[in-house]
Coordinates of C-alpha atoms in Angstrom, one line a residue:
X1 CA -6.1 192.5 13.3
X2 CA -6.1 195.6 11.1
X3 CA -2.8 196.0 9.4
X4 CA -3.3 199.8 9.1
X5 CA -3.7 200.4 12.8
X6 CA -1.6 203.6 12.7
X7 CA -2.5 205.1 9.3
X8 CA -6.2 204.5 9.7
X9 CA -6.2 207.6 12.0
X10 CA -5.8 209.7 8.9
X11 CA -7.5 207.5 6.2
X12 CA -10.6 206.1 8.0
X13 CA -11.7 208.9 10.3
X14 CA -14.6 211.0 8.8
X15 CA -13.6 213.9 11.0
X16 CA -10.3 214.3 9.1
X17 CA -11.4 215.0 5.5
X18 CA -8.4 217.3 4.9
X19 CA -6.0 214.5 5.6
X20 CA -7.7 212.2 3.1
X21 CA -8.0 215.0 0.5
X22 CA -4.2 215.6 0.7
X23 CA -3.4 211.9 0.4
X24 CA -5.7 211.6 -2.6
X25 CA -4.2 214.7 -4.0
X26 CA -0.7 213.1 -3.7
X27 CA -1.8 210.3 -6.0
X28 CA -3.4 207.7 -3.8
X29 CA -6.8 206.1 -4.6
X30 CA -9.6 205.5 -2.2
X31 CA -8.6 201.9 -2.3
X32 CA -5.1 202.8 -1.3
X33 CA -6.5 204.5 1.8
X34 CA -7.6 201.1 3.1
X35 CA -4.1 199.6 2.8
X36 CA -1.2 199.7 5.3
X37 CA 1.2 202.7 4.8
X38 CA 4.9 201.8 4.7
X39 CA 7.4 204.6 5.3
X40 CA 10.5 204.1 3.1
X41 CA 13.4 206.2 4.3
X42 CA 16.4 206.8 2.1
X43 CA 19.6 208.4 3.3
X44 CA 20.6 208.9 -0.4
X45 CA 22.4 212.0 -1.5
X46 CA 24.7 213.0 -4.3
X47 CA 28.4 213.3 -4.1
X48 CA 29.2 210.3 -1.8
X49 CA 29.8 206.7 -3.0
X50 CA 28.2 205.3 0.1
X51 CA 24.9 207.0 -0.5
X52 CA 24.7 208.0 -4.2
X53 CA 22.6 204.9 -5.2
X54 CA 20.3 204.6 -2.2
X55 CA 17.4 206.6 -3.7
X56 CA 17.3 204.1 -6.6
X57 CA 17.3 201.2 -4.1
X58 CA 14.5 202.9 -2.2
X59 CA 12.5 203.0 -5.4
X60 CA 13.0 199.3 -5.7
X61 CA 11.8 198.8 -2.1
X62 CA 8.7 201.0 -2.9
X63 CA 8.0 198.8 -5.9
X64 CA 8.1 195.7 -3.8
X65 CA 6.0 197.2 -1.1
X66 CA 3.3 198.2 -3.6
X67 CA 3.4 194.8 -5.2
X68 CA 2.8 193.3 -1.7
X69 CA -0.5 195.1 -1.5
X70 CA 0.6 198.0 0.7
X71 CA 1.3 201.7 0.0
X72 CA 5.0 202.7 -0.1
X73 CA 5.7 206.3 0.8
X74 CA 9.3 207.4 0.3
X75 CA 11.0 210.1 2.3
X76 CA 14.6 211.2 2.8
X77 CA 16.8 212.1 5.7
X78 CA 20.3 213.4 5.9
X79 CA 23.6 211.6 5.8
X80 CA 27.2 212.8 6.4
X81 CA 30.1 211.2 4.6
X82 CA 32.9 210.2 7.1
X83 CA 35.3 209.6 4.3
X84 CA 34.8 213.1 2.8
X85 CA 34.7 215.0 6.1
X86 CA 37.6 213.2 7.9
X87 CA 40.4 215.5 8.9
X88 CA 38.2 218.7 8.5
X89 CA 35.9 220.7 10.7
X90 CA 33.0 219.0 8.9
X91 CA 33.8 215.8 10.8
X92 CA 32.3 217.4 13.9
X93 CA 28.9 216.8 12.3
X94 CA 29.3 213.1 11.7
X95 CA 28.3 211.6 15.0
X96 CA 25.8 214.4 15.5
X97 CA 24.1 213.2 12.3
X98 CA 23.3 209.9 14.0
X99 CA 20.9 211.7 16.3
X100 CA 19.5 213.9 13.5
X101 CA 18.8 210.8 11.4
X102 CA 17.1 209.0 14.3
X103 CA 15.1 212.0 15.3
X104 CA 14.0 212.8 11.8
X105 CA 12.9 209.2 11.0
X106 CA 11.0 209.1 14.3
X107 CA 9.5 212.4 13.6
X108 CA 8.0 211.8 10.1
X109 CA 7.0 208.2 10.9
X110 CA 5.3 209.2 14.1
X111 CA 3.7 212.3 12.7
X112 CA 2.4 210.6 9.6
X113 CA 1.4 207.4 11.3
X114 CA 3.1 204.9 9.0
X115 CA 2.2 201.3 9.9
X116 CA 5.6 200.0 9.0
X117 CA 9.1 201.3 8.2
X118 CA 11.9 200.3 5.9
X119 CA 15.2 202.3 6.0
X120 CA 17.6 202.1 3.0
X121 CA 21.0 203.2 4.5
X122 CA 24.6 203.3 3.5
X123 CA 27.2 205.2 5.5
X124 CA 28.4 204.9 9.1
X125 CA 25.7 206.8 11.1
X126 CA 22.8 206.0 8.8
X127 CA 22.5 202.5 10.2
X128 CA 22.6 203.1 14.0
X129 CA 20.4 206.2 13.4
X130 CA 17.8 204.2 11.6
X131 CA 17.8 201.3 14.1
X132 CA 17.5 203.8 17.0
X133 CA 14.4 205.3 15.4
X134 CA 12.9 201.8 14.7
X135 CA 13.4 200.8 18.4
X136 CA 11.8 204.1 19.6
X137 CA 8.8 203.7 17.3
X138 CA 8.5 200.0 17.8
X139 CA 6.3 199.2 14.8
X140 CA 7.2 196.6 12.2
X141 CA 10.5 197.7 10.6
X142 CA 13.6 196.4 8.9
X143 CA 16.8 197.9 7.6
X144 CA 18.2 197.5 4.0
X145 CA 21.9 198.1 3.7
X146 CA 23.0 199.8 0.5
X147 CA 25.9 197.4 0.2
X148 CA 29.7 197.5 0.1
X149 CA 31.8 199.1 -2.7
X150 CA 34.0 197.0 -5.0
X151 CA 37.7 197.4 -4.4
X152 CA 39.8 199.6 -6.6
X153 CA 43.1 198.8 -8.4
X154 CA 46.2 200.8 -9.3
X155 CA 49.3 199.2 -10.7
X156 CA 48.3 195.8 -9.3
X157 CA 47.7 197.2 -5.8
X158 CA 44.2 196.5 -4.4
X159 CA 42.7 199.8 -3.1
X160 CA 40.1 201.0 -0.7
X161 CA 39.3 204.4 0.9
X162 CA 42.0 204.0 3.6
X163 CA 44.6 203.6 0.9
X164 CA 44.1 207.3 0.2
X165 CA 44.8 208.4 3.8
X166 CA 47.8 206.1 4.0
X167 CA 49.1 207.4 0.7
X168 CA 49.0 210.9 2.1
X169 CA 51.3 209.8 4.9
X170 CA 53.7 208.2 2.4
X171 CA 53.6 211.5 0.5
X172 CA 54.6 213.4 3.6
X173 CA 57.4 210.9 4.1
X174 CA 58.6 211.2 0.5
X175 CA 57.9 207.5 0.0
X176 CA 55.5 207.9 -3.0
X177 CA 55.6 210.0 -6.2
X178 CA 53.0 212.6 -6.9
X179 CA 51.9 210.6 -10.0
X180 CA 51.3 207.5 -7.9
X181 CA 49.6 209.5 -5.2
X182 CA 47.1 210.9 -7.7
X183 CA 46.7 207.5 -9.2
X184 CA 45.6 206.0 -5.9
X185 CA 43.1 208.8 -5.4
X186 CA 41.6 208.3 -8.9
X187 CA 41.2 204.6 -8.5
X188 CA 40.4 203.9 -4.9
X189 CA 36.6 204.3 -5.2
X190 CA 35.4 202.7 -8.5
X191 CA 31.6 203.3 -7.9
X192 CA 28.7 203.1 -5.5
X193 CA 28.9 201.4 -2.1
X194 CA 30.1 201.8 1.4
X195 CA 33.8 201.7 2.3
X196 CA 35.0 198.2 1.5
X197 CA 36.8 196.8 4.5
X198 CA 35.5 195.9 7.9
X199 CA 35.2 199.5 8.6
X200 CA 32.3 201.1 10.5
X201 CA 29.6 200.8 7.7
X202 CA 30.2 197.1 7.1
X203 CA 30.6 196.5 10.8
X204 CA 27.2 198.1 11.6
X205 CA 25.6 196.4 8.6
X206 CA 26.9 193.0 9.9
X207 CA 25.8 193.9 13.4
X208 CA 22.3 194.7 12.1
X209 CA 22.0 191.3 10.4
X210 CA 23.2 189.6 13.6
X211 CA 20.6 191.5 15.6
X212 CA 18.0 190.2 13.2
X213 CA 16.9 193.6 11.9
X214 CA 17.9 193.0 8.2
X215 CA 17.3 190.0 6.0
X216 CA 20.1 187.5 5.4
X217 CA 22.9 188.6 3.0
X218 CA 21.9 192.3 3.3
X219 CA 25.2 193.2 5.0
X220 CA 27.5 191.4 2.5
X221 CA 25.8 191.8 -0.9
X222 CA 27.7 194.3 -2.9
X223 CA 26.0 197.6 -3.8
X224 CA 25.7 197.1 -7.6
X225 CA 24.7 193.4 -7.6
X226 CA 21.6 191.6 -8.7
X227 CA 21.3 190.2 -5.2
X228 CA 21.0 193.7 -3.7
X229 CA 18.3 194.7 -6.1
X230 CA 16.4 191.5 -5.4
X231 CA 16.7 192.1 -1.7
X232 CA 15.0 195.5 -2.1
X233 CA 12.2 194.1 -4.3
X234 CA 11.4 191.4 -1.7
X235 CA 11.4 193.8 1.3
X236 CA 7.7 194.3 0.9
X237 CA 7.0 190.6 1.4
X238 CA 8.9 190.6 4.7
X239 CA 7.2 193.8 5.9
X240 CA 3.8 192.4 5.2
X241 CA 4.7 189.3 7.2
X242 CA 5.9 191.5 10.1
X243 CA 2.6 193.4 10.0
X244 CA 0.5 190.2 9.8
X245 CA 2.3 188.7 12.8
X246 CA 2.7 192.0 14.6
X247 CA 6.5 191.5 15.0
X248 CA 8.1 194.7 16.2
X249 CA 11.7 195.8 16.8
X250 CA 11.6 195.3 20.5
X251 CA 10.5 191.7 19.9
X252 CA 13.8 191.2 18.0
X253 CA 16.2 193.6 19.8
X254 CA 16.5 191.5 23.0
X255 CA 19.6 191.1 25.2
X256 CA 20.7 187.9 23.5
X257 CA 20.4 189.5 20.0
X258 CA 23.0 192.2 21.1
X259 CA 25.2 189.4 22.4
X260 CA 25.0 187.8 18.9
X261 CA 26.0 191.1 17.4
X262 CA 29.0 191.5 19.7
X263 CA 30.2 188.0 18.9
X264 CA 30.0 188.6 15.1
X265 CA 31.7 191.9 15.1
X266 CA 34.5 190.5 17.3
X267 CA 35.0 187.6 15.0
X268 CA 35.1 189.9 12.0
X269 CA 37.5 192.4 13.7
X270 CA 34.9 195.3 13.4
X271 CA 35.1 199.0 14.2
X272 CA 35.3 200.4 17.7
X273 CA 32.5 202.7 16.6
X274 CA 30.2 199.8 17.2
X275 CA 30.7 200.3 20.9
X276 CA 29.1 203.8 20.7
X277 CA 26.4 202.7 18.3
X278 CA 25.3 199.4 19.9
X279 CA 25.1 201.0 23.3
X280 CA 22.8 203.7 21.8
X281 CA 20.6 201.2 19.9
X282 CA 20.3 199.1 23.0
X283 CA 19.3 202.1 25.0
X284 CA 16.5 202.9 22.4
X285 CA 15.3 199.3 22.7
X286 CA 15.3 199.3 26.5
X287 CA 18.3 197.0 26.9
X288 CA 21.2 197.9 29.1
X289 CA 24.5 197.5 27.3
X290 CA 27.9 198.5 28.9
X291 CA 31.6 198.6 28.2
X292 CA 31.8 195.5 30.5
X293 CA 29.6 193.6 28.1
X294 CA 32.0 194.2 25.2
X295 CA 34.9 193.1 27.4
X296 CA 33.1 190.0 28.4
X297 CA 32.7 189.0 24.8
X298 CA 36.3 189.9 24.0
X299 CA 37.5 187.7 26.8
X300 CA 35.9 184.6 25.3
X301 CA 35.6 185.2 21.5
X302 CA 38.6 185.3 19.1
X303 CA 39.2 187.4 16.0
X304 CA 38.9 185.0 13.1
X305 CA 38.4 187.1 9.9
X306 CA 41.4 188.4 7.9
X307 CA 39.7 191.5 6.9
X308 CA 41.0 195.1 6.4
X309 CA 42.1 197.3 8.0
X310 CA 44.4 194.9 9.8
X311 CA 44.0 192.0 7.3
X312 CA 44.0 191.6 3.6
X313 CA 40.5 191.0 2.4
X314 CA 37.5 193.2 1.7
X315 CA 33.8 192.6 2.2
X316 CA 33.3 191.8 -1.5
X317 CA 35.7 188.8 -0.9
X318 CA 33.5 187.6 2.0
X319 CA 30.4 188.0 -0.2
X320 CA 31.9 185.7 -2.8
X321 CA 32.4 183.0 -0.1
X322 CA 28.8 183.1 1.2
X323 CA 28.7 186.4 3.0
X324 CA 27.8 187.1 6.6
X325 CA 25.3 184.2 6.7
X326 CA 28.1 181.7 6.1
X327 CA 30.1 183.3 9.0
X328 CA 27.0 183.2 11.2
X329 CA 26.3 179.6 10.3
X330 CA 29.9 178.7 11.2
X331 CA 29.6 180.5 14.6
X332 CA 26.2 178.9 15.2
X333 CA 27.7 175.4 14.6
X334 CA 30.5 176.3 17.1
X335 CA 28.0 177.3 19.8
X336 CA 28.9 181.0 19.7
X337 CA 25.5 182.3 18.6
X338 CA 22.1 182.0 20.1
X339 CA 19.9 180.5 17.4
X340 CA 16.3 180.7 18.8
X341 CA 15.9 184.5 18.5
X342 CA 13.3 186.1 16.2
X343 CA 14.4 188.1 13.2
X344 CA 12.7 190.3 10.5
X345 CA 12.1 187.3 8.3
X346 CA 9.6 186.0 10.8
X347 CA 11.9 183.1 11.4
X348 CA 14.6 182.5 14.0
X349 CA 18.4 183.0 13.5
X350 CA 18.8 179.2 13.2
X351 CA 15.9 178.8 10.8
X352 CA 17.4 181.5 8.6
X353 CA 20.7 179.7 8.5
X354 CA 19.4 176.2 8.1
X355 CA 20.3 175.9 4.5
X356 CA 23.5 177.9 4.6
X357 CA 26.8 176.2 4.2
X358 CA 29.4 177.0 6.9
X359 CA 32.9 178.2 5.8
X360 CA 35.4 175.4 5.6
X361 CA 39.1 174.9 4.9
X362 CA 38.8 175.8 1.2
X363 CA 39.3 179.5 2.1
X364 CA 41.6 181.5 4.4
X365 CA 39.5 184.5 5.0
X366 CA 37.9 183.1 8.2
X367 CA 40.2 181.1 10.4
X368 CA 39.0 178.1 12.4
X369 CA 38.7 178.5 16.2
X370 CA 41.8 176.3 16.6
X371 CA 43.9 178.8 14.7
X372 CA 42.6 182.3 15.3
X373 CA 44.2 185.5 14.2
X374 CA 43.9 186.7 17.8
X375 CA 42.9 184.4 20.6
X376 CA 40.7 187.0 22.2
X377 CA 38.7 190.0 20.9
X378 CA 40.3 193.1 19.4
X379 CA 38.0 195.5 21.2
X380 CA 39.4 196.0 24.6
X381 CA 38.1 198.3 27.3
X382 CA 40.7 199.9 29.5
X383 CA 40.3 201.7 32.9
X384 CA 42.8 203.6 35.0
X385 CA 43.6 207.1 36.3
X386 CA 43.7 208.3 32.7
X387 CA 40.2 206.9 32.0
X388 CA 38.2 206.4 35.2
X389 CA 35.0 205.8 33.2
X390 CA 36.8 203.7 30.5
X391 CA 38.4 203.9 27.1
X392 CA 38.2 201.6 24.1
X393 CA 41.2 200.1 22.3
X394 CA 41.4 198.3 19.0
X395 CA 44.2 195.7 19.4
X396 CA 44.7 193.4 16.5
X397 CA 47.7 191.7 18.2
X398 CA 50.1 192.8 15.4
X399 CA 51.1 195.9 17.3
X400 CA 51.6 194.1 20.6
X401 CA 49.6 194.3 23.8
X402 CA 51.6 196.8 25.9
X403 CA 53.1 200.2 25.2
X404 CA 54.9 202.5 27.5
X405 CA 56.4 205.8 26.6
X406 CA 56.6 209.6 27.1
X407 CA 53.6 211.7 26.1
X408 CA 53.5 214.2 23.3
X409 CA 50.4 216.3 23.7
X410 CA 48.2 218.0 21.1
X411 CA 45.0 219.9 21.9
X412 CA 43.5 219.4 18.5
X413 CA 43.7 217.1 15.4
X414 CA 45.0 220.1 13.4
X415 CA 47.9 220.5 15.9
X416 CA 48.8 216.8 15.5
X417 CA 48.7 216.9 11.7
X418 CA 51.1 219.8 11.8
X419 CA 53.3 217.9 14.3
X420 CA 53.5 215.0 11.9
X421 CA 54.4 217.3 9.0
X422 CA 57.1 218.9 11.1
X423 CA 58.5 215.5 12.3
X424 CA 57.7 216.1 16.0
X425 CA 56.4 212.5 16.4
X426 CA 59.3 210.2 17.4
X427 CA 59.4 206.4 17.9
X428 CA 58.4 205.6 21.4
X429 CA 55.9 208.4 21.8
X430 CA 52.5 208.1 23.3
X431 CA 50.6 210.6 21.1
X432 CA 47.8 212.4 23.0
X433 CA 45.0 214.1 21.1
X434 CA 42.5 215.8 23.4
X435 CA 39.6 218.3 23.4
X436 CA 38.1 216.2 20.5
X437 CA 35.5 214.4 22.6
X438 CA 31.7 214.5 22.3
X439 CA 31.5 217.9 23.9
X440 CA 35.0 219.1 23.3
X441 CA 35.1 218.5 19.6
X442 CA 32.2 219.0 19.6
X443 CA 30.9 215.8 18.0
X444 CA 33.8 213.4 18.8
X445 CA 35.4 213.5 15.3
X446 CA 37.3 210.5 14.0
X447 CA 41.1 210.5 14.0
X448 CA 41.6 208.7 10.7
X449 CA 43.7 211.3 9.0
X450 CA 46.4 211.5 11.7
X451 CA 46.5 207.7 12.3
X452 CA 46.8 207.1 8.6
X453 CA 49.5 209.7 8.3
X454 CA 51.4 208.0 11.2
X455 CA 51.1 204.7 9.3
X456 CA 52.2 206.3 6.1
X457 CA 55.2 207.9 7.8
X458 CA 56.4 204.5 9.0
X459 CA 55.6 205.1 12.6
X460 CA 52.5 202.8 12.9
X461 CA 54.3 200.1 15.0
X462 CA 56.6 202.6 16.8
X463 CA 54.1 204.9 18.6
X464 CA 50.8 204.6 20.4
X465 CA 47.9 207.1 20.3
X466 CA 45.3 207.9 22.8
X467 CA 42.4 210.4 22.5
X468 CA 39.0 211.4 23.9
X469 CA 37.9 211.4 20.3
X470 CA 37.2 208.2 18.3
X471 CA 38.6 206.3 15.4
X472 CA 37.4 205.3 12.0
X473 CA 36.8 201.6 11.3
X474 CA 39.7 202.0 8.9
X475 CA 42.2 202.8 11.7
X476 CA 44.8 200.3 12.8
X477 CA 47.8 200.4 15.1
X478 CA 48.1 200.7 18.9
X479 CA 45.3 203.2 19.3
X480 CA 43.0 203.9 22.2
X481 CA 40.0 206.2 21.9
X482 CA 36.8 207.2 23.8
X483 CA 38.9 208.2 26.8
X484 CA 36.3 209.1 29.4
X485 CA 35.9 211.6 31.1
X486 CA 36.9 213.7 28.2
X487 CA 39.3 216.7 28.5
X488 CA 36.5 219.2 28.1
X489 CA 34.9 217.8 31.2
X490 CA 38.2 218.0 33.1
X491 CA 39.2 214.4 32.7
X492 CA 42.7 213.4 33.6
X493 CA 43.6 213.5 29.9
X494 CA 43.3 217.3 30.1
X495 CA 46.2 217.3 32.7
X496 CA 48.8 215.3 30.7
X497 CA 51.9 217.2 29.8
X498 CA 54.7 216.5 27.3
X499 CA 57.1 213.8 28.5
X500 CA 54.8 212.4 31.2
X501 CA 55.2 208.6 31.2
X502 CA 52.1 206.7 30.1
X503 CA 51.5 202.9 30.3
X504 CA 48.9 201.2 28.1
X505 CA 48.3 197.5 28.8
X506 CA 45.7 195.5 26.9
X507 CA 46.5 192.4 28.9
X508 CA 45.6 194.0 32.2
X509 CA 43.2 196.4 30.5
X510 CA 44.7 199.4 32.2
X511 CA 45.6 202.9 31.1
X512 CA 47.9 204.7 33.6
X513 CA 49.5 208.1 33.8
X514 CA 52.6 208.0 35.9
X515 CA 52.2 211.3 37.7
X516 CA 51.7 211.6 41.5
X517 CA 48.2 212.4 42.7
X518 CA 49.5 215.5 44.5
X519 CA 51.0 216.9 41.2
X520 CA 47.8 216.0 39.3
X521 CA 45.8 217.9 41.8
X522 CA 48.0 220.9 41.5
X523 CA 47.5 220.8 37.7
X524 CA 43.7 220.3 38.2
X525 CA 43.5 223.4 40.4
X526 CA 45.1 225.4 37.6
X527 CA 43.1 223.9 34.8
X528 CA 40.5 225.9 33.0
X529 CA 38.0 224.7 30.4
X530 CA 38.8 226.2 27.0
X531 CA 36.1 228.4 25.6
X532 CA 34.0 226.8 23.0
X533 CA 33.8 228.2 19.5
X534 CA 30.2 226.9 19.1
X535 CA 27.6 229.6 19.8
X536 CA 24.5 228.3 18.2
X537 CA 22.9 225.6 16.1
X538 CA 23.0 221.9 16.1
X539 CA 26.5 221.6 17.5
X540 CA 25.5 223.7 20.5
X541 CA 22.4 221.6 21.1
X542 CA 24.5 218.5 20.9
X543 CA 27.1 219.8 23.3
X544 CA 24.4 220.6 25.8
X545 CA 22.6 217.2 25.6
X546 CA 25.2 214.5 24.7
X547 CA 26.2 211.9 27.3
X548 CA 29.8 210.7 27.5
X549 CA 31.3 208.1 25.2
X550 CA 30.9 205.3 27.8
X551 CA 27.1 205.8 27.6
X552 CA 27.2 205.8 23.8
X553 CA 27.0 209.5 23.2
X554 CA 23.2 209.4 23.7
X555 CA 21.3 212.7 23.7
X556 CA 18.2 211.5 25.6
X557 CA 19.7 210.5 28.9
X558 CA 17.7 212.9 31.1
X559 CA 19.8 212.7 34.2
X560 CA 23.0 213.6 32.3
X561 CA 21.4 216.2 29.9
X562 CA 20.7 218.7 32.7
X563 CA 24.2 218.3 34.1
X564 CA 25.7 218.8 30.6
X565 CA 23.5 221.9 30.0
X566 CA 24.5 223.5 33.2
X567 CA 28.2 222.8 32.6
X568 CA 28.2 224.0 29.1
X569 CA 26.1 227.1 29.6
X570 CA 28.7 228.5 32.1
X571 CA 31.6 227.8 29.7
X572 CA 30.2 229.4 26.5
X573 CA 28.2 232.3 27.9

């Protein structure tokens, strides 16, 4: 079997001399034109700790690919830093960037007919975007995670990026001096790597490893470690094996692989953003994944890892104990993972883990099944008259399982941030942030700034928060996002008024607004969709094509795209 079955269109066809001339002009030899071409995508860019080192790692991958007898061809795509953009209008572009990343990787790999693909990725949307592209293209591929950042330190306090957001809340509350506030900012991010807790980046990296789309240890090796560099250098050997055996993403991304990923992120206490991303990756792979699948796993799998944001440890601490493979081996031994599934190593999950030592009683980061942090999963899906198509809660157990109280309603994140500053949020409130969904935001921005400010103000265990937006992996507290239908689509969340009673129950998985149906209908009759500020460009395209959160905010669901376009065109004409 020819290993250059895609690139040979350009390199071996005598009727395409211009193609060959340009390739030779770019530095390739005639011998190179007979080798497989490997596209090496980097989401590296300056000015963000998660991505600042990725171009150098991509160069290591290219070196390894060339040493394996192939031709490595590096290209770049965009990234958006969630940590930098959180709490600003720039955050509207974050989830949108997942689609741009997937589309751009698919575009250049498809257009230039690369035979295989390696993606070197760091921040939250880089990983699902790259995996979506790999599944669409379905040619030998693997993902290289740029690695987690090391924790910061200030006055003996261990820091990470969320420390900064919570310090802001403390500053508003007068609980921290300006000197200490600045000290936390200066010391929270000591160098390259993705945000250090079990936030979205580390969650999705772990999920990718459980899916079998990255080599063992990729998700837990730190960014500036010898292990990470060696991983990059050996990537070429794995890609050559995938080419020789013709192992493609859809051979790996089967239903059971997604179940393994759901089990792992539940045990680790991962980000609710994984719901959006795994549904989208599964869609690209032709696998149907729903909110009910997440709930089924949460019903039977406990939270075992004491990792931030709710716990005390960072990913670098897990790395020192054997990393994600040690967790997976522990879960495999307990019968919680399917072991006979193919991975990018060319071996099965069980074969990859055969020589890995499970985590034992010598550590307290991962609890035994007999003594879980939470007996069921932290990701809970809720349904009710406030979310007829579902909502997603992150319930660690520390904040309780039920909350009932009067609503206080804000029509934007900015309104809520002002409300916190003015002291409008009181103990017992159910805080509602709406018109921040996929279409209403647009872009479904994360609500990390307000949730962190609430924590910093000492209200974290005294209020609940619901939104049609989403949450950072760094968010904790009694929070419920992804409320669907969103307010912009006329969902019930658009009809809530101050002081309406709301009940949130993670034991019955219900979310209920205590307002009579007749009164709700009167409000609905008066409701008008607010005019969108978006008139052109990528955000307008996204608004017109994006599906709802329960479908993963996918932009290529044909049956929903036309509906969304019709609805949006009437509202922003």
